XYZ file of C-alpha atoms in Angstrom:
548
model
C 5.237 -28.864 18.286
C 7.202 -25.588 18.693
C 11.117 -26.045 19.763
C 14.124 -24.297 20.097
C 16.325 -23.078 17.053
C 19.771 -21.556 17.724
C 20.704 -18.960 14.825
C 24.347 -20.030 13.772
C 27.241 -17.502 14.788
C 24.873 -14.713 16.105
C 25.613 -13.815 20.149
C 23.278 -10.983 20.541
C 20.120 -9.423 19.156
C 22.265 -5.652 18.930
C 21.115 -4.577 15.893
C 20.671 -1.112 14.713
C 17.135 0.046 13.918
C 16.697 -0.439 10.138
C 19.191 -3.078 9.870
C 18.621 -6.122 8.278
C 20.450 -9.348 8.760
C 19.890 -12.740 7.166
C 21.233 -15.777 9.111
C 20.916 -19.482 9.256
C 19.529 -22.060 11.600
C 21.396 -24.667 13.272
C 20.512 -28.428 12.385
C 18.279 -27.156 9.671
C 18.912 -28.088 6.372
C 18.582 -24.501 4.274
C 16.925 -22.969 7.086
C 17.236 -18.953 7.179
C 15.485 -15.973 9.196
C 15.842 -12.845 8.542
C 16.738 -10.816 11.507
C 15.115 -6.854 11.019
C 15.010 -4.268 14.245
C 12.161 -1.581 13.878
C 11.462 1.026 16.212
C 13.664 -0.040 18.878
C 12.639 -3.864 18.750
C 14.456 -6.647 16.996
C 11.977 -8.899 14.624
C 12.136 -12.735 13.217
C 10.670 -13.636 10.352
C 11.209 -15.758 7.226
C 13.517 -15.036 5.090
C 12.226 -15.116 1.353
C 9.047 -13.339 -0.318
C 6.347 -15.980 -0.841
C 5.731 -14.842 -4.410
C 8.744 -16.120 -6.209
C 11.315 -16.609 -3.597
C 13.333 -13.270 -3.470
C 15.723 -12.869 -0.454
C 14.116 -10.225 1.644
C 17.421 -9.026 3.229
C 18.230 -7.533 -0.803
C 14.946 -5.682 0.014
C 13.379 -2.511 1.625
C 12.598 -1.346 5.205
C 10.737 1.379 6.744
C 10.789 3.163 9.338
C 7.125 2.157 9.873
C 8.095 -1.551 9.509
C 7.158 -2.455 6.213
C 9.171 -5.231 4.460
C 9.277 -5.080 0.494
C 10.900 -7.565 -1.899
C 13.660 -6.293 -3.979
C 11.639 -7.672 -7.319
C 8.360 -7.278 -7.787
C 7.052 -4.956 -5.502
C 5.462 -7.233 -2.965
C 5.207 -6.413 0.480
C 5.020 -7.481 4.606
C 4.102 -5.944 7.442
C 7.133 -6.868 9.909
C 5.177 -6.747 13.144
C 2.572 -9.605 12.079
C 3.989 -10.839 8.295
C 1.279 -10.261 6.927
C 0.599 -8.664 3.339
C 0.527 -5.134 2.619
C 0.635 -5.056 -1.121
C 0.685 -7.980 -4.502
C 1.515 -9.702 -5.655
C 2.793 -12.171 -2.596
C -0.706 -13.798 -1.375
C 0.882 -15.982 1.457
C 2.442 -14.246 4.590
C 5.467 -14.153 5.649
C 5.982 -16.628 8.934
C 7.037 -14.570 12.316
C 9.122 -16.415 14.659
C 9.770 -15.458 18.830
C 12.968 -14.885 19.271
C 15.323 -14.316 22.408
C 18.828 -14.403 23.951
C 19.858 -17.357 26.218
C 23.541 -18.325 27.512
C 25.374 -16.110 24.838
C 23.443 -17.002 21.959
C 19.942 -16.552 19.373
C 17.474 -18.768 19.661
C 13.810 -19.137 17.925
C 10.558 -20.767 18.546
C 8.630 -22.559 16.481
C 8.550 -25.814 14.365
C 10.611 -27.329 12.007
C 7.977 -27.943 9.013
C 6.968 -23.876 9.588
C 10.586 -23.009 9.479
C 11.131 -24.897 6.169
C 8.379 -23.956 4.720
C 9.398 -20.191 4.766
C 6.369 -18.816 4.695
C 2.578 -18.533 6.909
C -0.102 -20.079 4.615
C -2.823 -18.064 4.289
C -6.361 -19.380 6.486
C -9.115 -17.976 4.537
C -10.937 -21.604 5.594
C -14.852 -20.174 6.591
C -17.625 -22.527 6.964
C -20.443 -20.584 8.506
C -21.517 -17.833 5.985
C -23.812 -15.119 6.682
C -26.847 -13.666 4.083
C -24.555 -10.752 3.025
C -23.120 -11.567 -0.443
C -20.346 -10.380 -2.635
C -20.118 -11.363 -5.960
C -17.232 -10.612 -8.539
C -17.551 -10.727 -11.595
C -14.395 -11.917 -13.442
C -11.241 -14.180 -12.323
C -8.251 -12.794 -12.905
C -5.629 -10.449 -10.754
C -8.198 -8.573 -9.735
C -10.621 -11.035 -8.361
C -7.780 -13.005 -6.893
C -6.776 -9.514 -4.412
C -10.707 -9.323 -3.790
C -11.579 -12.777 -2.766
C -8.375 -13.574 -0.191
C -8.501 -10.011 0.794
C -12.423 -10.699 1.779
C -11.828 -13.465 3.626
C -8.175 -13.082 5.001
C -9.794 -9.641 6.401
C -12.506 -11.352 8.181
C -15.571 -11.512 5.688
C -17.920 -14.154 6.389
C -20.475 -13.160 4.028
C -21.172 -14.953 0.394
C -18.661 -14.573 -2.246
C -19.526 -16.219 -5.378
C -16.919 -15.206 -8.476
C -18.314 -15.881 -12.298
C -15.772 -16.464 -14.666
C -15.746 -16.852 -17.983
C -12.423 -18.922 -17.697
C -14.317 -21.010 -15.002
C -11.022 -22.153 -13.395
C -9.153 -20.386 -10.060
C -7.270 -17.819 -10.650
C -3.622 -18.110 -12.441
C -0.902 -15.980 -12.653
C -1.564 -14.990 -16.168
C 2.077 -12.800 -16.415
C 3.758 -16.266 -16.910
C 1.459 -17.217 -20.023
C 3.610 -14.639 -22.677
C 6.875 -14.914 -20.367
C 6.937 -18.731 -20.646
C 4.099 -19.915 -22.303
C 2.870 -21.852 -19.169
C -0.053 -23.827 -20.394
C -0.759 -26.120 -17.396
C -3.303 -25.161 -15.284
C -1.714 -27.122 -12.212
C 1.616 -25.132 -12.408
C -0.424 -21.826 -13.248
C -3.044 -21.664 -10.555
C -1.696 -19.963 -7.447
C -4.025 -22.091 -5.467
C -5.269 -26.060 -5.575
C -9.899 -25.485 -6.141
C -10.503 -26.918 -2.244
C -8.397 -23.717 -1.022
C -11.488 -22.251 -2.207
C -13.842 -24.484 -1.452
C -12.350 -24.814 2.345
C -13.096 -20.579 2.370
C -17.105 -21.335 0.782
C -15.969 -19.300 -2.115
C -17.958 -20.547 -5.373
C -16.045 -19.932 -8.705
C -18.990 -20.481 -11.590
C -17.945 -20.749 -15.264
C -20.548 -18.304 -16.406
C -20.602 -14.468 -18.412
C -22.159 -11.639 -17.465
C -25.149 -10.585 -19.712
C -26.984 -7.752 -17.939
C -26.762 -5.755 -14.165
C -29.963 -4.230 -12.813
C -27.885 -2.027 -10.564
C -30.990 -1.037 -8.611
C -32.661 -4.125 -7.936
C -28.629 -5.900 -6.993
C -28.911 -8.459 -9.888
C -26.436 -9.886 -12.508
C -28.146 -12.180 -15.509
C -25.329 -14.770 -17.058
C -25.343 -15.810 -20.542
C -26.787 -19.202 -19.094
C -29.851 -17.683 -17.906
C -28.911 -17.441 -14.214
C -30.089 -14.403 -12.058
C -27.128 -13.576 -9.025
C -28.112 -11.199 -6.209
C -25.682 -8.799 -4.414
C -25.255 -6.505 -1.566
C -21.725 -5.599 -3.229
C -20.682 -5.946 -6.834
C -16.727 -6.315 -8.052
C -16.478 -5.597 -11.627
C -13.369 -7.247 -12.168
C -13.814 -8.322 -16.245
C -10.543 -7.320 -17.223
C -9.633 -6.540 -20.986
C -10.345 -8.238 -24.565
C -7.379 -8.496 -26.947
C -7.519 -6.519 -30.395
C -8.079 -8.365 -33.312
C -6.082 -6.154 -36.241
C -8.889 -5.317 -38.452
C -7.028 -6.771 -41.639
C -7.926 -9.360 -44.221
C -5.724 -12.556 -42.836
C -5.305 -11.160 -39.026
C -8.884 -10.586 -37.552
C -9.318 -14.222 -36.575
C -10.578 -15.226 -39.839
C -7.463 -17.565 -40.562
C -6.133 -20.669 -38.596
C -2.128 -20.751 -36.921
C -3.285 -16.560 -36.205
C -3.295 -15.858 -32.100
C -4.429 -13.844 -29.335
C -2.737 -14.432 -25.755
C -4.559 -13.772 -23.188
C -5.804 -17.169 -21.476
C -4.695 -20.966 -20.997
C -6.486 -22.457 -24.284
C -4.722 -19.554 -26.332
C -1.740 -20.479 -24.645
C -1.667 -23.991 -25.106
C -3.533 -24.082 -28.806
C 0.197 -21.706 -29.316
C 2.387 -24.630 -27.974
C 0.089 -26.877 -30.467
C 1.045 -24.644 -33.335
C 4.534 -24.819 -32.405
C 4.634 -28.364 -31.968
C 8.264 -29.850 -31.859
C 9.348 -26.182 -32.524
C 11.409 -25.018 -35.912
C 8.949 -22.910 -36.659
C 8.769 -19.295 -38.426
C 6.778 -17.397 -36.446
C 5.815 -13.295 -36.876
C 4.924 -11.903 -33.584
C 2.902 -8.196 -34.383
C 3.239 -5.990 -31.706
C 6.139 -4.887 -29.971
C 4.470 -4.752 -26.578
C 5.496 -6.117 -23.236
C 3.414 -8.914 -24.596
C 4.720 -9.276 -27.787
C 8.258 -9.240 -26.191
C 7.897 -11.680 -24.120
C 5.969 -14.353 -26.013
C 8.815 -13.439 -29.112
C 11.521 -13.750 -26.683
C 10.246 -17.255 -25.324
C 9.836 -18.495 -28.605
C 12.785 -17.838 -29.917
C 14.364 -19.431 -26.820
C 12.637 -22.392 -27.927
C 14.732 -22.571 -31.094
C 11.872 -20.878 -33.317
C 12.923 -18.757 -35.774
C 10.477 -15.254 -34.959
C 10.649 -11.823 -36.666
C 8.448 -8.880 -34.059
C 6.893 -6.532 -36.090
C 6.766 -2.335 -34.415
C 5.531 1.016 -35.400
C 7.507 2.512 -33.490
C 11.102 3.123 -33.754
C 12.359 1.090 -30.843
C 10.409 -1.588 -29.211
C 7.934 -0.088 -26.685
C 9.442 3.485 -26.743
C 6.055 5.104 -26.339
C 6.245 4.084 -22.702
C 9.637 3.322 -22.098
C 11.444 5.622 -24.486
C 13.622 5.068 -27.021
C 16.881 5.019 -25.288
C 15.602 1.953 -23.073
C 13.604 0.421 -26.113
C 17.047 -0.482 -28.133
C 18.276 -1.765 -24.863
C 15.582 -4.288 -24.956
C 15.940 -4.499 -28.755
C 19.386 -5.799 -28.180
C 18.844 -8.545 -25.334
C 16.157 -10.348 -27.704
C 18.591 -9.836 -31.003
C 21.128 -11.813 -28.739
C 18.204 -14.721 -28.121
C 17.906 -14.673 -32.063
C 14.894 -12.326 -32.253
C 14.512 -10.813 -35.438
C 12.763 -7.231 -35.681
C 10.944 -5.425 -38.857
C 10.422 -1.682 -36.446
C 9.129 1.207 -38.229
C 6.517 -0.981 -39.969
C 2.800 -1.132 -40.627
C 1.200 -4.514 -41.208
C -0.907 -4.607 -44.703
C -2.891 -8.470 -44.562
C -2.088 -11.919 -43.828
C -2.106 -14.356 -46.840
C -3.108 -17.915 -46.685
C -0.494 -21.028 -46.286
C 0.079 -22.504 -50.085
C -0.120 -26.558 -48.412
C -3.063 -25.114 -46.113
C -5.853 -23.039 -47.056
C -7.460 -22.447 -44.077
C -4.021 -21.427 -42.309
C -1.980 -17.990 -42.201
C 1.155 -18.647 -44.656
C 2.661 -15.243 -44.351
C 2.214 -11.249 -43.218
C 3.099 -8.572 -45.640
C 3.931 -5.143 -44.284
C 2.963 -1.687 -46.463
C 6.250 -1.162 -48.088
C 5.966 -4.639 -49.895
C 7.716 -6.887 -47.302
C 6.721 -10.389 -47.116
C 7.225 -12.181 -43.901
C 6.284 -16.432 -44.018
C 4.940 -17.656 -40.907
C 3.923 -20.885 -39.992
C 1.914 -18.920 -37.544
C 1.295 -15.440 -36.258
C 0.959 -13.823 -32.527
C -1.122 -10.767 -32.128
C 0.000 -8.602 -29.220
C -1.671 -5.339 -29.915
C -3.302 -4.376 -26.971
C -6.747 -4.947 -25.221
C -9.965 -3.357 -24.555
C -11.887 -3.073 -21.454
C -14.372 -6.146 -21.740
C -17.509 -4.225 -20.637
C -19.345 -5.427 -23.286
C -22.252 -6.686 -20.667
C -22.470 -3.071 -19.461
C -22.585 -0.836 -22.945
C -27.010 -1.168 -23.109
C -27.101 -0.040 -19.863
C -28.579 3.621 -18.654
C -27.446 3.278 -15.350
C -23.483 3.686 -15.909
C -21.623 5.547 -18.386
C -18.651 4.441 -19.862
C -15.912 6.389 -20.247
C -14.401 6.778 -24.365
C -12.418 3.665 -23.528
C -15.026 1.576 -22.478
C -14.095 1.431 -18.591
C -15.455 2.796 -15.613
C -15.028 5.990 -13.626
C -14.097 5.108 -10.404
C -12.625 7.326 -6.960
C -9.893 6.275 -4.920
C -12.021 3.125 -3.268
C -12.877 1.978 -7.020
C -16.199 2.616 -6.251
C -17.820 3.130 -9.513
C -19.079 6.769 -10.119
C -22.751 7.038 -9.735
C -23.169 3.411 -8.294
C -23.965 2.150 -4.921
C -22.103 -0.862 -3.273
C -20.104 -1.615 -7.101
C -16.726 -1.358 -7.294
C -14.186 -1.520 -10.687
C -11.226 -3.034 -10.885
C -8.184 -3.544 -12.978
C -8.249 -2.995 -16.987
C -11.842 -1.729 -16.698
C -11.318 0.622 -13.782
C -10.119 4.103 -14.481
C -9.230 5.482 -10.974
C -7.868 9.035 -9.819
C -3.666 8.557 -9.956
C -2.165 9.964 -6.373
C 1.269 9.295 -7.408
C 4.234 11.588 -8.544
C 2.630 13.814 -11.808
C -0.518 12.287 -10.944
C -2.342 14.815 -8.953
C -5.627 12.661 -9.340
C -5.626 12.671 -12.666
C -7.583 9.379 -13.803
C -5.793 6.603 -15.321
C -6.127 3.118 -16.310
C -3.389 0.941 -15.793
C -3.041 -2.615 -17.002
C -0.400 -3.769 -14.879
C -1.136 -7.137 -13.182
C -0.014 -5.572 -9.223
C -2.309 -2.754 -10.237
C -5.345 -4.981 -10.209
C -4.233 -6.871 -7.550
C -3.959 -4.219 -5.010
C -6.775 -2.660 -6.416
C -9.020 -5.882 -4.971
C -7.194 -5.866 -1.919
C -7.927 -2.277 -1.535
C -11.704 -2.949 -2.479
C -12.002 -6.086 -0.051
C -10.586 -3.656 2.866
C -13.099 -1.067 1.970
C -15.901 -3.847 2.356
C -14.589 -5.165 5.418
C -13.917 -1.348 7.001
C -16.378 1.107 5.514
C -14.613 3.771 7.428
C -10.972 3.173 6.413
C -9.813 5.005 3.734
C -8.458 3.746 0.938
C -4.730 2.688 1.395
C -2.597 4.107 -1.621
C 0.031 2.537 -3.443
C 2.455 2.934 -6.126
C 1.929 0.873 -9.517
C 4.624 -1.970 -10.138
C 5.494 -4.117 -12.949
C 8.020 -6.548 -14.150
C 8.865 -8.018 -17.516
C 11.511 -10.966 -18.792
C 13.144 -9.015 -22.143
C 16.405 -11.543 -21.472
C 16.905 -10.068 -18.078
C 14.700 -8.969 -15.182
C 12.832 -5.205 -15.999
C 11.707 -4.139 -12.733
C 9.207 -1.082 -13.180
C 7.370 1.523 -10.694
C 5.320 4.898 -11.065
C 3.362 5.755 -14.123
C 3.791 7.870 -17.385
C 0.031 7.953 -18.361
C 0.414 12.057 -18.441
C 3.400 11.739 -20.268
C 7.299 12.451 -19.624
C 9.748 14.827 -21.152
C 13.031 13.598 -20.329
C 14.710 9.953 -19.331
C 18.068 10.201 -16.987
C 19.696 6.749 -17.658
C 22.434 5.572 -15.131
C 24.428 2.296 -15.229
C 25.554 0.533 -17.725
C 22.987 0.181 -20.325
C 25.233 -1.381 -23.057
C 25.499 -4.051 -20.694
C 21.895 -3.849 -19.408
C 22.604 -3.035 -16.356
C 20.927 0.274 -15.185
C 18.253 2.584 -13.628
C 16.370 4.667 -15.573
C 14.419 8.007 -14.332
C 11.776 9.561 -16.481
C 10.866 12.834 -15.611
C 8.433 15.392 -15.890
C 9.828 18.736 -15.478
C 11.842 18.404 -12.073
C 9.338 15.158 -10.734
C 10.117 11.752 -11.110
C 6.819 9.782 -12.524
C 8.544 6.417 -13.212
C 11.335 4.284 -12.181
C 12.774 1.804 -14.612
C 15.501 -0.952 -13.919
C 17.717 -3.901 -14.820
C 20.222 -5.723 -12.579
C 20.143 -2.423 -10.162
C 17.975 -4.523 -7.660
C 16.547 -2.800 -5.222
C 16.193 0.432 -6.958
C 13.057 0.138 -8.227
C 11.389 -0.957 -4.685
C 13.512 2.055 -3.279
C 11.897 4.383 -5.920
C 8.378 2.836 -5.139
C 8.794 3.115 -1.167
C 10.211 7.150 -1.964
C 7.062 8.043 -4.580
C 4.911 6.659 -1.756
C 6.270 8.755 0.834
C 6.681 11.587 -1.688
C 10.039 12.150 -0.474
C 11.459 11.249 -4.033
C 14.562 13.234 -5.730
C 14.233 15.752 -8.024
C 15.682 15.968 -11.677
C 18.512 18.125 -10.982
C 19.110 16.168 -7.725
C 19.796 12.828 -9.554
C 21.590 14.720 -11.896
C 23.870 16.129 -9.090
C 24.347 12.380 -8.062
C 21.652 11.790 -5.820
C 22.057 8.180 -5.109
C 18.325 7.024 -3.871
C 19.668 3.738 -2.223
C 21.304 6.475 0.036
C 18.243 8.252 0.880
C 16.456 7.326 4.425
C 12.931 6.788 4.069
C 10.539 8.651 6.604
C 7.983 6.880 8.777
C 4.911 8.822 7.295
C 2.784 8.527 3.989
C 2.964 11.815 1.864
C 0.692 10.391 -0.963
C-alpha cells in the first residue's frame, strides 16, 4: 500500500537542472532517494545502481536524463528508471514526489523503498508461434533474453547452452573464484520459467540457415524465425608438452566446474601455484590466490603485465598492487613445457621457462586468451568466417550475408563508431560489450525500424584496487597522458591517437571513466593538447545530443 515519506531536512524541490542530491527518508531505516532535476523537472528515484550497489549521486547526468553509475558503466533512464545500458539488469525504482506544508514528501511503499530498486517483470505466459532461439548462455544471451521480454516480446525464446544453467556473472569467477552457482546466477531458474523462457543444456552441431534450423549434439532439430549466435569464446590450450590439457592440477577458467575443480586443487590453500598469462584473467585469478595465502609466481611476455593494451606505464602500476598482495612475477618470459609431479605422475609438478628457469607448482592456471567457439559453424557454405573465427556483423549484429541471425559478443566482429573507430570492425571481449550487444539485438527484434542504439565499450578489473575502463585501442594508440598519482594508484589515464582520445583508463578517480564514456558518446571528448593544457573532463558539460 503506497504512503507518505517525508525526505529528512529538505524544504523545497529548488534544485538546479543537472543537480543531483542524495537524501534520506524519515522513519526508514537506511532509506535514501536520490533527488535529480532534468529539463526543468525535479525527479525521485532510488538511490543505488542495482548491479553492485554504487551510489548514483557519485555518478553521471545528462542533459537528456540519463543516469550512469560511477563504476561500471551501467545506466538509467531518469524519466522511467529503466535500463539504458549493462550491466545493471533490474531498474531503478521511481518515486512521486511533491511539496506539502514546508517540506518533501514521496509516495510509495516501504518494502519498494528498501528494496532500492524496480524488479524487472519479464513474467509472460501466453506465447505466440514466433520463436527466438539463442544459442549460448552467457553475457550475451543474458542482454538478449530480458531485453526480449522486458521490451515486450511474446514470442518463443528457447536458449541452448552448453553450461545448461542461467546465466552467471562469469567476471567474478577469476576476480574471486566464485564457484557457487546460487551466489553466481544473477537470477533464481523460475525467473525464467515465470517469462516461458526454456534454457536446454544442449551444443550446437549444424545451422541450415535457409530452412531456420539448428541440430544439437543430442540429435535435436530447433526451428527459428530469429537466430542469436551468442557462443562466446574457447580458452587456448598452450600447445606444449605438460600444458595442453594432457596433465592433471593444469587449468583453464572460463566456467563454474573449472572454477570450482581450481578451489579443489587448492584445497586448504598453501599452495605453489604458476599462473601463465599476464592477462586481465591471469591477474585476477593470481591476485585472488595469492590473497588466499597461496604462494603464485604470473608468468608474461611482455615487459609489464598487460602493456599491449594498457601500456607499460599503467602495466607496472598493476605490477606493483599484486607484488604488495605477495604476487610473484617471471615478465619477459616464454614458457618451454610442464613436467610431471615426482609423488604424482599424472599431475603437473613444475613449468620451466626457455632460459632454463624452473618454476614448481602444485598446479598451473592458463590465462592465455580465447577463441571464438564457432566450431559448429566452420563446415558451413552459408557464412564465412572471418581469420579469427567470428562473424562479420553491421551495427545491429546482424550477421553479414544472413537473414534474421544476429552475432554477439566474442564471436561478433561489429563496425566500432567510437573515438578512432570510424567503423572499423572490431571484436571486443569485454563482458558490457556483449551485454549491450543483446540488448541492442533484442531492441532490433522488438523495433525493426529503430536503429541501432550505440554505446561506448566498458570494463572493470580488481588488480588490488578498482580499474575502471572505457573506449577501445583495437587500432592501436601512440601516446598515454597519465594524471594522478600513479605511485599511489590513484589516477586517470588517456591514451591517444594523434590528438583523439580512444580509451579512458582509471583508479580511485571515480567518475572519470563514466565521464569519459558519456563525452566519447557524445563525441564532445577533449583533445590531446587540451588535457595537456589541463582540461579537467569532470568540468566539461555534457550536451543533450548523440554525436556517435
Amino acid at each position: 500500500m503506497a504512503q507518505e515519506f517525508k525526505l529528512k531536512d529538505v524544504t523545497s524541490l529548488k534544485l538546479k537542472n543537472g543537480e543531483k542530491r542524495e537524501v534520506e527518508v524519515e522513519g526508514v531505516e537506511g532509506g535514501k532517494v536520490l533527488l535529480l532535476k532534468i529539463q526543468d523537472q525535479v525527479h525521485a528515484t532510488s538511490a543505488n545502481c542495482t548491479h553492485f550497489g554504487a551510489p548514483l549521486v557519485k555518478g553521471v547526468l545528462t542533459p537528456e536524463g540519463r543516469l550512469t553509475c560511477p563504476w561500471h558503466g551501467a545506466c538509467f533512464k531518469v524519466s522511467t528508471g529503466d535500463v539504458e545500458d549493462a550491466p545493471a539488469l533490474d531498474p531503478i525504482s521511481k518515486y512521486e514526489v511533491f511539496e506539502k506544508d514546508g517540506a518533501v514528501y514521496i509516495k510509495t511503499d516501504e518494502d519498494t523503498l528498501k528494496a532500492n530498486r524496480r524488479k524487472l517483470n519479464i513474467k509472460c505466459s501466453s506465447v505466440s508461434d514466433d520463436k527466438v532461439l539463442v544459442i549460448g548462455g552467457g553475457s550475451g544471451t543474458l542482454g538478449a533474453i530480458e531485453g526480449l521480454r522486458g521490451g515486450g516480446y511474446t514470442g518463443k525464446i528457447t536458449v541452448i547452452s552448453k553450461e545448461g544453467h542461467q546465466p552467471i556473472d562469469r567476471t567474478k569467477l577469476s576476480k574471486a573464484l566464485l564457484a557457487d552457482i546460487s551466489k553466481a546466477a544473477w537470477r533464481q531458474k523460475e525467473f525464467y520459467k515465470d517469462a516461458s523462457i526454456d534454457i536446454i543444456e544442449d551444443e550446437a552441431k549444424s545451422v541450415d540457415f535457409s530452412g531456420k534450423k539448428v541440430w544439437t549434439k543430442s540429435g535435436k532439430e530447433y526451428l527459428y524465425s530469429k537466430l542469436v549466435l551468442a557462443t562466446g569464446g574457447t580458452p587456448r590450450w598452450l600447445p606444449l608438452d605438460g600444458l595442453k590439457g594432457d596433465l592433471g592440477n593444469v587449468f583453464l577458467l572460463r566456467t563454474l566446474p573449472d572454477a570450482q575443480n581450481i578451489l579443489k586443487a587448492v584445497g586448504d590453500n598453501g599452495k605453489k601455484i604458476v599462473v601463465i598469462g599476464s592477462s586481465f584473467i591471469g591477474m585476477e585469478v593470481g591476485n585472488c590466490l595469492a590473497g588466499m595465502k597461496n604462494d603464485v609466481t604470473i608468468i608474461g611476455m611482455e615487459e609489464e603485465p598487460m602493456e599491449r593494451v594498457m601500456g607499460k606505464k599503467v602495466g607496472k602500476i598493476f605490477r606493483g598492487l599484486l607484488e604488495k598482495n605477495g604476487v610473484k612475477f617471471k615478465m619477459g618470459a616464454s614458457v618451454d613445457k610442464a613436467t610431471t609431479s615426482k609423488s604424482d605422475s599424472s599431475k603437473v609438478g613444475a613449468v620451466h621457462l626457455k632460459d632454463g628457469t624452473t618454476l614448481e607448482a602444485d598446479l598451473v592456471i592458463e590465462g592465455v586468451g580465447v577463441a571464438p567457439a564457432t566450431e559448429y559453424l566452420k563446415d558451413n557454405s552459408s557464412v564465412t568466417l572471418e581469420k579469427d573465427g567470428s562473424l562479420k556483423t553491421d551495427e545491429s549484429f546482424a550477421v553479414n550475408g544472413l537473414k534474421d541471425v544476429y552475432a554477439i559478443g566474442d564471436i561478433a566482429t561489429y563496425p566500432y563508431h567510437g573515438p578512432g573507430g570510424n567503423g572499423s570492425p572490431v571484436r571486443i571481449e569485454h563482458w558490457n560489450v556483449a551485454q549491450n550487444a543483446g540488448r541492442s539485438v533484442a531492441n532490433s527484434i522488438n523495433n525493426p525500424s529503430a536503429k541501432p542504439k550505440p554505446f561506448i565499450p566498458v570494463f572493470w578489473s580488481a588488480l588490488g584496487s578498482q580499474l575502471r575502463y572505457c573506449g577501445n585501442t583495437a587500432n592501436g594508440y601512440d601516446d598515454v597522458i597519465l594524471q594522478g598519482k600513479p605511485e599511489e594508484a590513484s589516477f586517470v589515464a588517456y591514451y591517444t591517437k594523434g590528438e583523439t582520445v580512444v580509451a579512458v583508463a582509471s583508479m580511485m578517480k571515480d567518475p572519470y571513466m563514466t565521464q569519459s564514456a558519456e563525452l566519447m558518446r557524445m563525441n564532445k571528448m577533449p583533445s590531446k593538447s587540451e588535457l595537456q593544457k589541463g582540461v579537467d573532463v569532470l568540468e566539461i558539460g555534457l550536451p543533450s545530443q548523440i554525436k556517435m
